[in-house]
Amino acid sequence: MHFLFDRPARVVLVAALLGVAGCARLETPPADPLPSWNDGETKQAILDFVRAVTDSASETFVPADERIATFDNDGTLWSEQPVYFQLQFALDRVRALAPKHPEWRRTQPFKAVLEGDQKGLAASGMQGLMEIIGATHAGMTTSEFEATVTEWIATARHPRFDRLYTECVFQPMLELLAYLRAHGFKTYIVSGGGIEFMRPWVQRVYGIPPEQVVGSSILVRFAMQDGVPVLVREPKIDFIDDKEAKPVAIHKFIGRRPIAAFGNSDGDHQMLQWTAAGSGPRLMVLIHHTDAEREWAYDRESHIGRLDKALDEAQARGWTVVDMKEDWSVIYPFGGDADSGPNE
Amino acid sequence: MHFLFDRPARVVLVAALLGVAGCARLETPPADPLPSWNDGETKQAILDFVRAVTDSASETFVPADERIATFDNDGTLWSEQPVYFQLQFALDRVRALAPKHPEWRRTQPFKAVLEGDQKGLAASGMQGLMEIIGATHAGMTTSEFEATVTEWIATARHPRFDRLYTECVFQPMLELLAYLRAHGFKTYIVSGGGIEFMRPWVQRVYGIPPEQVVGSSILVRFAMQDGVPVLVREPKIDFIDDKEAKPVAIHKFIGRRPIAAFGNSDGDHQMLQWTAAGSGPRLMVLIHHTDAEREWAYDRESHIGRLDKALDEAQARGWTVVDMKEDWSVIYPFGGDADSGPNE
């Protein structure tokens, strides 16, 4: 057959043979896609689910465009202790803005923030929190707020680990996000946190684009400033994306029911119920914070990320519960470094 | 070299040679991607814009994930005369539900609908419209509403053309959607119409998945019915996605500023302003309904799809205005059939 081969065909041929060699490489065992997950039931449940919905010969196959996976953020993709990171952002903003607001030295809840008076801050309750949000999250354009978040997230450091907050993300969950996307899943954040607090950095950190972020929001108003259209953030809550509101928001923003959902608290309970109620294979996962040494241990009695009713239902219905201490060999991406702290 | 070729290699070789043939075909001029657009300034503006943002060697290059294009629906992707198609759906639902509501025979605005009394219906105004929406769009689960829309859209026919409403879509816009997606754009609907009225069919008709539909919405509530979680549609407006609200909704749902936006009325004015105000190449397009013979002709004085201030700004700022009569060789996909009506 050699008369067939002129020069261009030979080039193509070499490429084709290289292609064959590339295929042959697939016969060696693939690398573990979830290296920070210890072998066991939890990891197996994830692998089995993905195989069930991606095997086109199976009755349980799900077309790629219906492979929607939703993830809570605080406590599920990154830590949420000692306080929600967005609250830390708000308190930092109060301190940064204080020179322009001398009256804050005499007014609660700002006085408590500036004096580091945690009891006074707690006593100001939900109304105090709303005042802090109004003062730190509103009264500017969306572009200005984005710039503020971008600067904070690039510089502020977690008090326990002295690391950027974006380093305090869970390495096993980063692997899981990538693994699901490699299998055709569209990964969404569905968080009680603010949409605009998350969007500036989640693509870089989680590989999730801004249009796949669902969260809480404050009212935004279109306005013309010197002939230029802007969006102004108003000191009024638009939507709190928590508990019963999570399925509502999923329906509004995505319009499809997830086939996999990941959370860590009772705030994710209804999202998991909504996911479970669809037909076909489903994966409902709760991250149980069980590792006081490397991260934190808390559940039913915690004020942050309380996990109580959802844990009962998970146990009753056989949802997957990640035991952080047992199931994760590494917590953070900086784990393993000599000076890493929590993963030492 | 023939000793190299065992049987599998020969199979690969044949595939490779076919591949060469496939590449060679690319040297012939590519087919016109917009065959229903007549040659001229309008078509050229679209082609030039897409070339500018997709040429990786150009200063005006835009990465694929930032190529967001937003489309109004009523009057931009499908017709909106003699009344918005969703209003036609609502009126059909009043007639279908009337046997269960004998009181409607005596109560406005339902009496007017059932008697075909257009003046009486118009006199009921916005409050009447809200009552009709409450009676036809609320009081059921989201799944039930989806089933109702799916059935209606598969059977109801447009009064002028005796065609399905999903056939009364603009062929040139279908080509444009496909052309943009083939060049890495993510195409979104941003419509004053109801999100849940559009989602059941837009993927099939426009190739736009449900998660890329932004629109008006009514309140939805999470509830347990016999132990099964459902979302119940409530008779209360959540969000009207029109005028100033369109940039707000784009920011909330997408979180990126479009680089191209398409509308046809003053309801799209702010969306085009918001798009225009970004940096780099921008494409702002208004569909001007100028073809009374094949479709409809209306603009500044119309109660439906009024195009007045946005047309002034388009002319002042050099936005692209599609003259339907001049720029489109075909209006609907059924154009060209012997019995097609409007395109004959």
XYZ file of C-alpha atoms in Angstrom:
688
model
C 0.000 0.000 0.000
C 2.953 2.341 0.175
C 2.143 3.973 -3.202
C -0.718 5.694 -1.410
C 1.508 7.858 0.696
C 2.561 11.228 -0.610
C 4.239 13.568 1.825
C 1.221 15.237 3.457
C -0.398 11.865 3.935
C 2.714 10.649 5.680
C 2.529 13.570 8.100
C -1.069 12.727 8.806
C -0.083 9.107 9.208
C 2.501 9.880 11.842
C -0.086 11.948 13.668
C -2.534 9.082 13.423
C -0.017 6.613 14.809
C 0.761 8.970 17.654
C -2.962 9.047 18.221
C -2.984 5.282 18.501
C -0.181 5.454 21.017
C -2.235 8.000 22.958
C -5.182 5.613 23.028
C -2.972 2.782 24.234
C -1.986 4.895 27.196
C -5.601 4.809 28.352
C -5.174 1.112 29.144
C -2.982 1.906 32.141
C -5.055 2.618 35.270
C -6.220 6.245 35.332
C -4.945 8.483 38.090
C -7.229 8.786 41.113
C -9.485 11.789 40.345
C -10.104 12.371 44.066
C -6.680 11.901 45.682
C -7.572 13.832 48.854
C -10.524 11.545 49.560
C -9.672 8.463 51.590
C -10.958 5.197 50.178
C -14.221 4.148 51.747
C -18.004 4.313 51.449
C -18.180 8.077 50.969
C -15.732 8.242 48.098
C -17.271 5.128 46.559
C -20.758 6.652 46.686
C -19.527 9.636 44.665
C -17.678 7.503 42.113
C -20.640 5.126 41.748
C -23.076 7.988 41.215
C -20.943 9.596 38.518
C -20.505 6.269 36.763
C -24.284 5.629 36.903
C -25.244 8.916 35.243
C -22.440 9.037 32.652
C -22.540 5.467 31.335
C -24.447 5.901 28.082
C -25.263 2.185 27.986
C -27.008 2.364 31.356
C -30.686 2.917 32.102
C -29.594 5.510 34.640
C -27.716 7.649 32.074
C -28.396 11.383 32.326
C -27.684 13.633 29.296
C -24.860 16.085 29.953
C -27.039 19.182 29.863
C -29.144 17.825 32.733
C -26.124 17.120 34.935
C -26.623 20.037 37.307
C -24.722 19.965 40.603
C -25.303 22.650 43.245
C -22.901 23.509 46.056
C -23.405 25.559 49.162
C -20.321 27.720 49.774
C -19.799 28.565 53.486
C -18.816 25.365 55.260
C -19.100 23.307 52.078
C -16.482 24.730 49.712
C -14.582 26.838 52.234
C -14.530 27.167 56.025
C -17.044 29.322 57.893
C -15.343 29.613 61.287
C -14.721 31.435 63.543
C -17.282 33.621 61.686
C -18.630 33.621 58.131
C -15.914 35.134 55.968
C -18.332 37.665 54.518
C -19.051 38.937 58.038
C -15.289 39.317 58.500
C -15.302 41.361 55.271
C -18.111 43.563 56.624
C -16.309 44.151 59.930
C -13.079 44.977 58.082
C -15.038 47.445 55.957
C -16.483 49.132 59.065
C -12.937 49.612 60.359
C -11.734 50.884 56.975
C -14.625 53.330 56.616
C -14.575 54.521 60.241
C -12.383 57.628 59.642
C -15.158 59.000 57.420
C -17.795 58.241 60.073
C -16.708 59.760 63.404
C -20.257 59.227 64.688
C -19.673 55.452 64.626
C -17.496 55.779 67.742
C -20.693 56.575 69.670
C -23.299 54.483 67.788
C -24.088 50.773 67.954
C -23.449 48.389 66.323
C -20.453 50.278 64.860
C -19.029 51.182 68.267
C -18.927 47.490 69.187
C -17.132 46.620 65.939
C -14.532 49.359 66.388
C -13.903 48.376 70.017
C -13.789 44.658 69.250
C -16.718 44.217 71.642
C -18.135 40.879 70.499
C -20.849 40.794 73.162
C -22.074 44.241 72.182
C -22.073 43.213 68.535
C -24.021 40.037 69.269
C -26.505 42.057 71.352
C -27.263 44.291 68.372
C -28.821 41.223 66.726
C -30.299 41.053 63.261
C -31.019 44.790 63.197
C -27.400 45.566 63.965
C -26.278 43.186 61.241
C -28.582 44.885 58.745
C -27.088 48.270 59.665
C -23.598 46.925 59.122
C -24.598 45.454 55.766
C -26.261 48.720 54.784
C -23.115 50.673 55.653
C -20.636 48.290 54.020
C -22.514 46.605 51.159
C -24.702 49.443 49.842
C -24.451 53.035 48.698
C -22.002 52.393 45.886
C -22.164 51.157 42.305
C -21.804 47.460 41.562
C -18.413 48.163 39.954
C -17.173 49.941 43.065
C -18.324 47.092 45.280
C -16.640 44.552 43.009
C -13.363 46.466 43.279
C -13.644 46.539 47.084
C -14.289 42.790 47.305
C -11.463 42.069 44.875
C -9.007 44.051 46.954
C -10.125 42.538 50.258
C -10.072 38.945 49.034
C -6.541 39.465 47.674
C -5.163 40.762 50.986
C -7.256 39.861 54.063
C -5.985 36.893 56.059
C -7.769 34.270 58.106
C -7.126 34.837 61.846
C -6.334 31.198 62.681
C -4.236 30.171 59.682
C -2.800 33.513 58.585
C -3.703 32.540 55.030
C -5.807 34.294 52.400
C -9.463 33.344 52.752
C -9.323 31.857 49.259
C -6.688 29.441 50.565
C -9.098 28.261 53.259
C -11.048 26.259 50.667
C -11.402 22.499 50.872
C -8.930 20.668 48.647
C -11.187 17.566 48.408
C -14.043 19.767 47.166
C -11.827 21.425 44.550
C -11.024 17.940 43.273
C -14.693 17.014 43.327
C -15.699 20.136 41.365
C -13.083 19.378 38.710
C -14.039 15.700 38.604
C -17.721 16.483 38.075
C -16.971 19.048 35.367
C -14.696 16.544 33.617
C -17.761 14.302 33.484
C -19.992 16.908 31.883
C -21.544 18.390 35.004
C -22.380 22.063 35.262
C -21.332 23.128 38.768
C -23.279 25.899 40.529
C -22.860 27.673 43.830
C -26.142 28.096 45.726
C -25.149 29.976 48.841
C -26.647 32.096 51.578
C -23.699 34.419 50.973
C -23.989 37.485 48.773
C -23.860 36.874 45.021
C -21.709 39.946 44.488
C -19.379 39.005 47.319
C -18.644 35.689 45.584
C -18.603 36.486 41.884
C -15.324 38.435 41.760
C -13.198 35.421 42.762
C -15.081 32.109 42.381
C -13.994 31.482 38.803
C -10.321 31.735 39.748
C -10.708 29.726 42.957
C -13.399 27.145 42.144
C -13.544 27.246 38.341
C -17.188 28.342 38.610
C -18.099 31.250 36.308
C -20.098 34.219 37.655
C -23.253 33.180 35.819
C -23.297 29.946 37.831
C -23.450 31.681 41.202
C -26.773 31.896 43.027
C -26.900 33.636 46.385
C -28.397 36.321 48.548
C -28.739 39.803 47.110
C -29.596 43.337 48.023
C -31.691 45.603 45.809
C -29.904 47.161 42.870
C -31.178 50.212 40.994
C -30.360 51.363 37.452
C -29.338 55.024 37.331
C -27.645 57.509 35.027
C -24.586 59.216 36.540
C -23.168 61.961 34.288
C -24.753 60.292 31.281
C -23.282 56.886 32.128
C -25.586 54.043 33.156
C -24.662 52.470 36.495
C -26.187 49.996 38.918
C -26.411 51.317 42.470
C -26.584 48.998 45.465
C -29.401 49.977 47.841
C -29.487 49.302 51.599
C -32.401 46.884 51.294
C -32.430 43.089 51.218
C -33.728 41.646 47.951
C -33.440 37.904 48.634
C -31.996 35.659 51.345
C -30.903 32.425 49.713
C -31.251 30.060 52.654
C -33.397 27.068 53.688
C -36.742 27.012 51.782
C -35.440 29.779 49.531
C -32.680 27.607 48.048
C -34.978 25.400 45.942
C -36.877 28.560 44.972
C -33.663 30.233 43.834
C -32.470 27.113 42.011
C -35.752 27.040 40.151
C -35.583 30.750 39.326
C -31.939 30.997 38.299
C -31.301 27.563 36.809
C -34.743 26.245 35.948
C -33.615 22.643 36.257
C -33.618 20.356 39.276
C -30.083 19.363 40.338
C -29.165 15.691 40.265
C -26.468 16.280 42.886
C -26.397 18.741 45.783
C -23.783 19.436 48.436
C -24.285 21.289 51.701
C -23.247 21.238 55.332
C -26.040 22.748 57.410
C -29.770 22.932 57.959
C -29.682 25.879 55.559
C -29.105 23.297 52.823
C -31.782 20.872 53.993
C -34.486 21.889 51.518
C -32.006 22.013 48.631
C -31.151 18.393 49.342
C -34.816 17.447 49.715
C -35.614 19.127 46.404
C -32.726 17.323 44.722
C -33.706 13.970 46.240
C -37.307 14.280 45.040
C -36.388 14.041 41.357
C -36.392 10.751 39.479
C -33.322 8.696 38.567
C -30.009 8.557 40.393
C -29.442 11.340 42.906
C -26.512 12.316 45.080
C -27.206 14.244 48.297
C -24.094 15.059 50.312
C -23.596 16.727 53.692
C -20.152 17.814 54.836
C -19.979 17.020 58.545
C -17.397 19.149 60.340
C -15.779 16.565 62.610
C -12.159 17.654 62.660
C -11.384 20.105 65.457
C -7.683 19.627 64.957
C -7.317 20.398 61.259
C -10.509 22.511 60.855
C -13.445 22.704 63.314
C -15.899 20.263 64.831
C -19.515 21.412 65.154
C -23.026 20.375 64.238
C -26.316 20.374 66.190
C -25.538 23.105 68.721
C -23.538 25.487 66.554
C -24.699 29.038 65.898
C -22.781 28.980 62.636
C -23.633 26.252 60.170
C -25.973 24.349 62.473
C -26.471 20.794 61.207
C -29.322 19.084 62.998
C -32.518 18.273 61.107
C -30.677 17.730 57.843
C -28.342 15.269 59.584
C -31.331 13.323 60.912
C -32.854 13.101 57.460
C -29.525 12.169 55.896
C -29.169 9.287 58.333
C -32.781 8.194 57.858
C -32.674 8.311 54.064
C -29.141 7.176 53.386
C -27.787 10.453 52.061
C -24.021 10.662 51.925
C -22.428 12.246 54.999
C -18.787 13.224 54.677
C -16.896 12.706 57.919
C -14.251 15.340 57.408
C -11.798 13.743 59.822
C -12.128 10.245 58.391
C -12.856 10.894 54.728
C -10.442 13.697 53.880
C -6.691 13.102 53.900
C -6.077 16.793 53.331
C -8.290 19.727 54.270
C -6.774 22.779 52.562
C -4.590 23.188 49.462
C -1.761 24.358 51.748
C -1.892 21.065 53.627
C 1.421 19.210 53.651
C 3.613 22.286 53.738
C 6.017 22.300 56.653
C 4.397 25.444 58.050
C 0.866 24.670 56.996
C -0.628 24.413 60.461
C -3.911 22.576 60.236
C -2.802 19.701 58.009
C 0.463 18.990 59.760
C 6.846 1.688 5.003
C 4.068 -0.784 4.511
C 5.382 -3.156 7.151
C 4.166 -0.656 9.688
C 0.537 -1.219 8.941
C -1.315 -3.832 10.868
C -5.057 -3.809 10.544
C -5.966 -1.255 13.239
C -3.367 1.137 11.874
C -4.932 0.855 8.428
C -8.307 1.774 9.854
C -6.784 4.815 11.492
C -5.040 5.659 8.247
C -8.257 5.656 6.275
C -9.820 7.898 8.883
C -6.829 10.219 8.664
C -7.065 10.434 4.879
C -10.758 11.203 5.131
C -9.755 13.879 7.579
C -7.455 15.430 4.983
C -10.288 15.458 2.494
C -12.422 17.180 5.110
C -9.828 19.875 5.654
C -9.463 20.456 1.924
C -13.113 21.267 1.728
C -12.536 24.258 3.997
C -10.654 25.968 1.179
C -13.862 26.523 -0.739
C -15.696 29.683 0.385
C -17.738 29.026 3.535
C -21.507 29.012 3.223
C -23.218 32.269 4.199
C -23.935 31.888 7.946
C -26.833 34.363 7.701
C -28.635 33.412 4.468
C -31.916 35.124 5.406
C -30.161 38.456 5.918
C -29.902 40.564 2.767
C -26.460 41.950 2.035
C -26.050 45.493 3.276
C -24.918 47.637 6.198
C -26.911 45.779 8.843
C -25.612 42.346 8.003
C -22.097 43.725 7.593
C -22.209 45.356 11.038
C -22.987 41.981 12.608
C -20.280 40.137 10.663
C -17.702 42.849 11.401
C -18.484 42.806 15.119
C -18.146 39.029 15.381
C -14.872 39.135 13.468
C -13.543 41.903 15.743
C -14.191 40.015 18.976
C -13.160 36.547 17.781
C -9.897 37.352 15.984
C -7.314 36.319 18.571
C -4.666 38.432 16.850
C -6.737 41.583 17.242
C -6.637 44.159 20.030
C -10.414 43.913 20.134
C -10.407 40.172 20.868
C -12.790 39.086 23.642
C -12.238 35.733 25.439
C -15.031 33.262 24.736
C -16.376 33.218 28.283
C -17.009 36.963 28.128
C -18.967 36.758 24.867
C -22.394 37.262 26.392
C -25.243 38.161 24.024
C -28.699 39.001 25.382
C -31.923 38.850 23.379
C -35.329 40.214 24.150
C -37.984 37.682 23.104
C -41.338 39.308 22.201
C -40.862 41.215 18.944
C -37.159 40.311 18.791
C -37.073 36.515 18.476
C -40.754 35.953 17.694
C -43.703 38.156 16.783
C -45.749 39.976 19.428
C -48.838 40.900 17.403
C -51.816 41.115 17.440
C -51.162 40.607 21.203
C -48.231 39.229 23.205
C -48.364 35.454 22.806
C -48.283 34.961 26.566
C -51.442 37.070 26.862
C -53.027 34.795 24.268
C -51.999 31.866 26.484
C -53.616 33.528 29.509
C -56.865 34.194 27.630
C -56.942 30.605 26.364
C -56.442 29.411 29.935
C -59.374 31.556 31.148
C -61.574 29.891 28.530
C -60.268 26.420 29.433
C -60.792 26.948 33.161
C -64.189 28.699 32.840
C -66.323 25.553 33.398
C -64.839 25.309 36.903
C -65.540 29.002 37.563
C -69.213 29.739 36.765
C -68.840 33.054 38.626
C -66.529 34.311 35.829
C -69.582 34.752 33.563
C -70.624 37.671 35.799
C -67.211 39.039 36.927
C -64.779 41.309 35.108
C -62.270 40.907 33.614
C -63.197 37.247 33.060
C -66.628 38.092 31.630
C -64.948 40.217 28.964
C -62.544 37.418 28.049
C -65.298 34.834 27.779
C -67.466 37.128 25.651
C -64.567 38.240 23.437
C -65.220 41.805 24.591
C -61.885 43.481 23.849
C -63.036 46.919 24.991
C -64.213 45.549 28.323
C -60.925 43.707 28.716
C -58.910 46.829 27.925
C -61.031 48.825 30.369
C -60.080 46.441 33.182
C -56.532 47.757 32.826
C -53.520 46.612 34.787
C -55.648 45.385 37.682
C -57.680 43.213 35.344
C -54.511 41.830 33.822
C -53.150 40.975 37.273
C -56.370 39.114 38.072
C -56.083 37.122 34.872
C -52.453 36.286 35.628
C -53.387 35.290 39.167
C -56.107 32.970 37.889
C -54.075 31.408 35.069
C -50.425 31.546 36.179
C -50.693 30.849 39.933
C -52.245 28.398 42.353
C -50.454 25.349 40.988
C -47.035 23.741 41.332
C -44.251 24.680 38.956
C -44.442 21.180 37.437
C -48.149 21.566 36.749
C -47.620 24.968 35.152
C -44.829 23.591 32.990
C -47.109 20.806 31.769
C -49.833 23.351 30.905
C -47.430 25.562 28.948
C -45.952 22.555 27.166
C -49.390 21.418 26.035
C -50.508 24.883 24.941
C -47.346 25.665 22.991
C -47.651 22.336 21.154
C -51.215 22.960 20.026
C -52.326 26.633 20.075
C -52.207 28.398 16.729
C -51.544 31.989 15.778
C -54.786 33.669 14.607
C -53.298 35.294 11.485
C -51.031 32.548 10.178
C -52.756 29.453 11.570
C -49.332 28.225 12.649
C -47.965 27.141 16.007
C -46.637 30.108 17.945
C -43.206 28.473 17.934
C -43.315 28.702 14.130
C -43.854 32.466 14.346
C -40.187 32.960 15.242
C -37.853 34.984 13.064
C -35.732 32.833 10.771
C -32.975 35.491 10.505
C -32.710 35.567 14.300
C -32.489 31.769 14.508
C -29.555 32.000 12.091
C -28.001 34.789 14.140
C -28.313 32.810 17.406
C -26.618 29.799 15.805
C -23.943 31.990 14.208
C -23.066 33.647 17.510
C -22.961 30.327 19.369
C -20.718 28.874 16.651
C -18.362 31.755 17.484
C -18.261 31.009 21.199
C -21.047 33.323 22.354
C -23.343 32.363 25.192
C -26.843 33.438 24.108
C -29.354 34.557 26.737
C -32.983 35.574 26.605
C -33.735 38.674 28.698
C -37.453 39.170 28.269
C -40.401 40.896 29.905
C -42.226 37.600 29.416
C -42.498 35.036 32.180
C -39.435 32.859 32.782
C -41.584 29.804 33.330
C -43.656 30.517 30.235
C -40.478 30.412 28.112
C -38.326 27.709 29.655
C -40.347 24.681 28.561
C -39.724 25.301 24.842
C -36.844 27.731 24.213
C -34.173 25.056 24.063
C -35.973 23.198 21.304
C -36.915 26.341 19.373
C -33.964 28.715 19.933
C -31.248 26.365 21.190
C -31.164 28.378 24.433
C -31.094 26.200 27.578
C -33.441 26.985 30.502
C -30.603 28.326 32.667
C -29.988 31.056 30.075
C -33.480 32.513 30.316
C -34.045 35.684 32.324
C -37.546 37.110 32.541
C -40.420 38.221 34.702
C -41.492 35.999 37.555
C -44.182 35.543 40.145
C -43.456 34.484 43.715
C -42.815 30.803 44.239
C -43.052 29.090 47.616
C -41.453 25.832 48.776
C -43.974 23.458 50.367
C -44.368 19.827 51.371
C -47.364 18.068 49.792
C -47.863 14.525 51.155
C -44.210 14.388 52.112
C -43.045 15.485 48.658
C -41.349 18.879 48.237
C -42.999 21.090 45.637
C -42.774 24.690 44.481
C -46.109 26.474 44.467
C -46.758 29.506 42.249
C -48.326 32.359 44.220
C -50.575 35.098 42.774
C -48.041 37.833 43.447
C -45.561 39.473 41.111
C -41.926 38.874 42.076
C -40.127 40.786 39.320
C -41.045 42.566 36.081
C -38.096 42.278 33.725
C -38.617 45.408 31.648
C -36.879 48.763 31.030
C -34.557 49.718 33.945
C -35.061 46.247 35.384
C -33.351 44.520 32.451
C -29.802 45.620 33.333
C -30.597 44.835 36.964
C -31.713 41.316 36.018
C -28.725 40.796 33.727
C -26.448 41.748 36.578
C -28.264 39.488 39.018
C -28.667 36.394 36.850
C -25.572 36.578 34.655
C -23.181 38.818 36.565
C -21.406 39.894 33.395
C -22.135 42.814 31.089
C -23.224 41.672 27.608
C -21.073 42.660 24.638
C -24.069 42.351 22.317
C -27.741 43.033 22.980
C -30.806 42.730 20.776
C -34.204 44.277 21.362
C -37.080 45.920 19.551
C -38.781 48.338 21.925
C -38.303 50.969 24.584
C -38.476 48.090 27.051
C -35.016 47.153 25.804
C -33.593 50.672 25.875
C -31.701 50.385 29.171
C -30.371 46.928 28.287
C -28.810 48.447 25.175
C -27.489 51.444 27.124
C -25.947 49.119 29.714
C -24.363 47.021 26.968
C -23.064 50.086 25.138
C -21.424 51.483 28.268
C -18.866 48.684 28.507
C -15.400 48.969 26.987
C -14.268 47.367 23.734
C -16.396 46.468 20.715
C -20.124 46.463 21.342
C -23.108 45.534 19.217
C -26.470 47.118 20.016
C -29.285 46.053 17.699
C -32.924 47.108 17.431
C -35.369 45.136 15.298
C -37.585 47.725 13.607
C -40.935 46.263 12.584
C -41.381 47.795 9.126
C -43.087 45.029 7.191
C -46.877 45.199 7.389
C -47.211 42.743 4.555
C -45.117 39.845 5.824
C -45.315 40.678 9.549
C -46.415 44.000 11.108
C -45.303 47.632 10.900
C -45.297 49.624 14.148
C -43.030 51.771 16.270
C -43.552 55.091 18.086
C -47.340 54.958 18.534
C -47.823 51.273 19.212
C -49.298 50.030 22.490
C -47.416 46.777 21.989
C -43.659 46.977 21.577
C -43.478 50.771 21.431
C -40.182 51.863 19.904
C -39.619 55.587 20.374
C -36.858 56.787 22.710
C -34.651 53.798 21.991
C -34.979 54.506 18.252
C -33.901 58.109 18.798
C -30.853 56.993 20.760
C -30.007 54.296 18.212
C -30.031 56.893 15.445
C -28.025 59.389 17.496
C -25.392 56.886 18.583
C -25.135 54.722 15.503
C -26.619 51.548 16.974
C -27.665 48.964 14.414
C -31.323 49.181 13.388
C -32.701 46.212 11.465
C -35.226 47.280 8.838
C -37.231 44.089 8.738
C -38.629 44.758 5.280
C -35.278 45.612 3.722
C -32.854 43.498 5.700
C -34.668 40.175 5.979
C -35.318 38.058 2.875
C -37.419 35.656 4.922
C -39.375 36.360 8.103
C -40.493 32.973 9.408
C -39.089 29.438 9.016
C -42.226 28.543 7.028
C -41.501 31.299 4.533
C -41.172 30.045 0.975
C -43.782 27.319 1.223
C -46.531 27.657 -1.344
C -49.125 28.194 1.379
C -46.898 30.071 3.760
C -48.836 33.293 3.786
C -46.608 36.087 5.030
C -43.470 35.235 3.071
C -45.138 34.540 -0.256
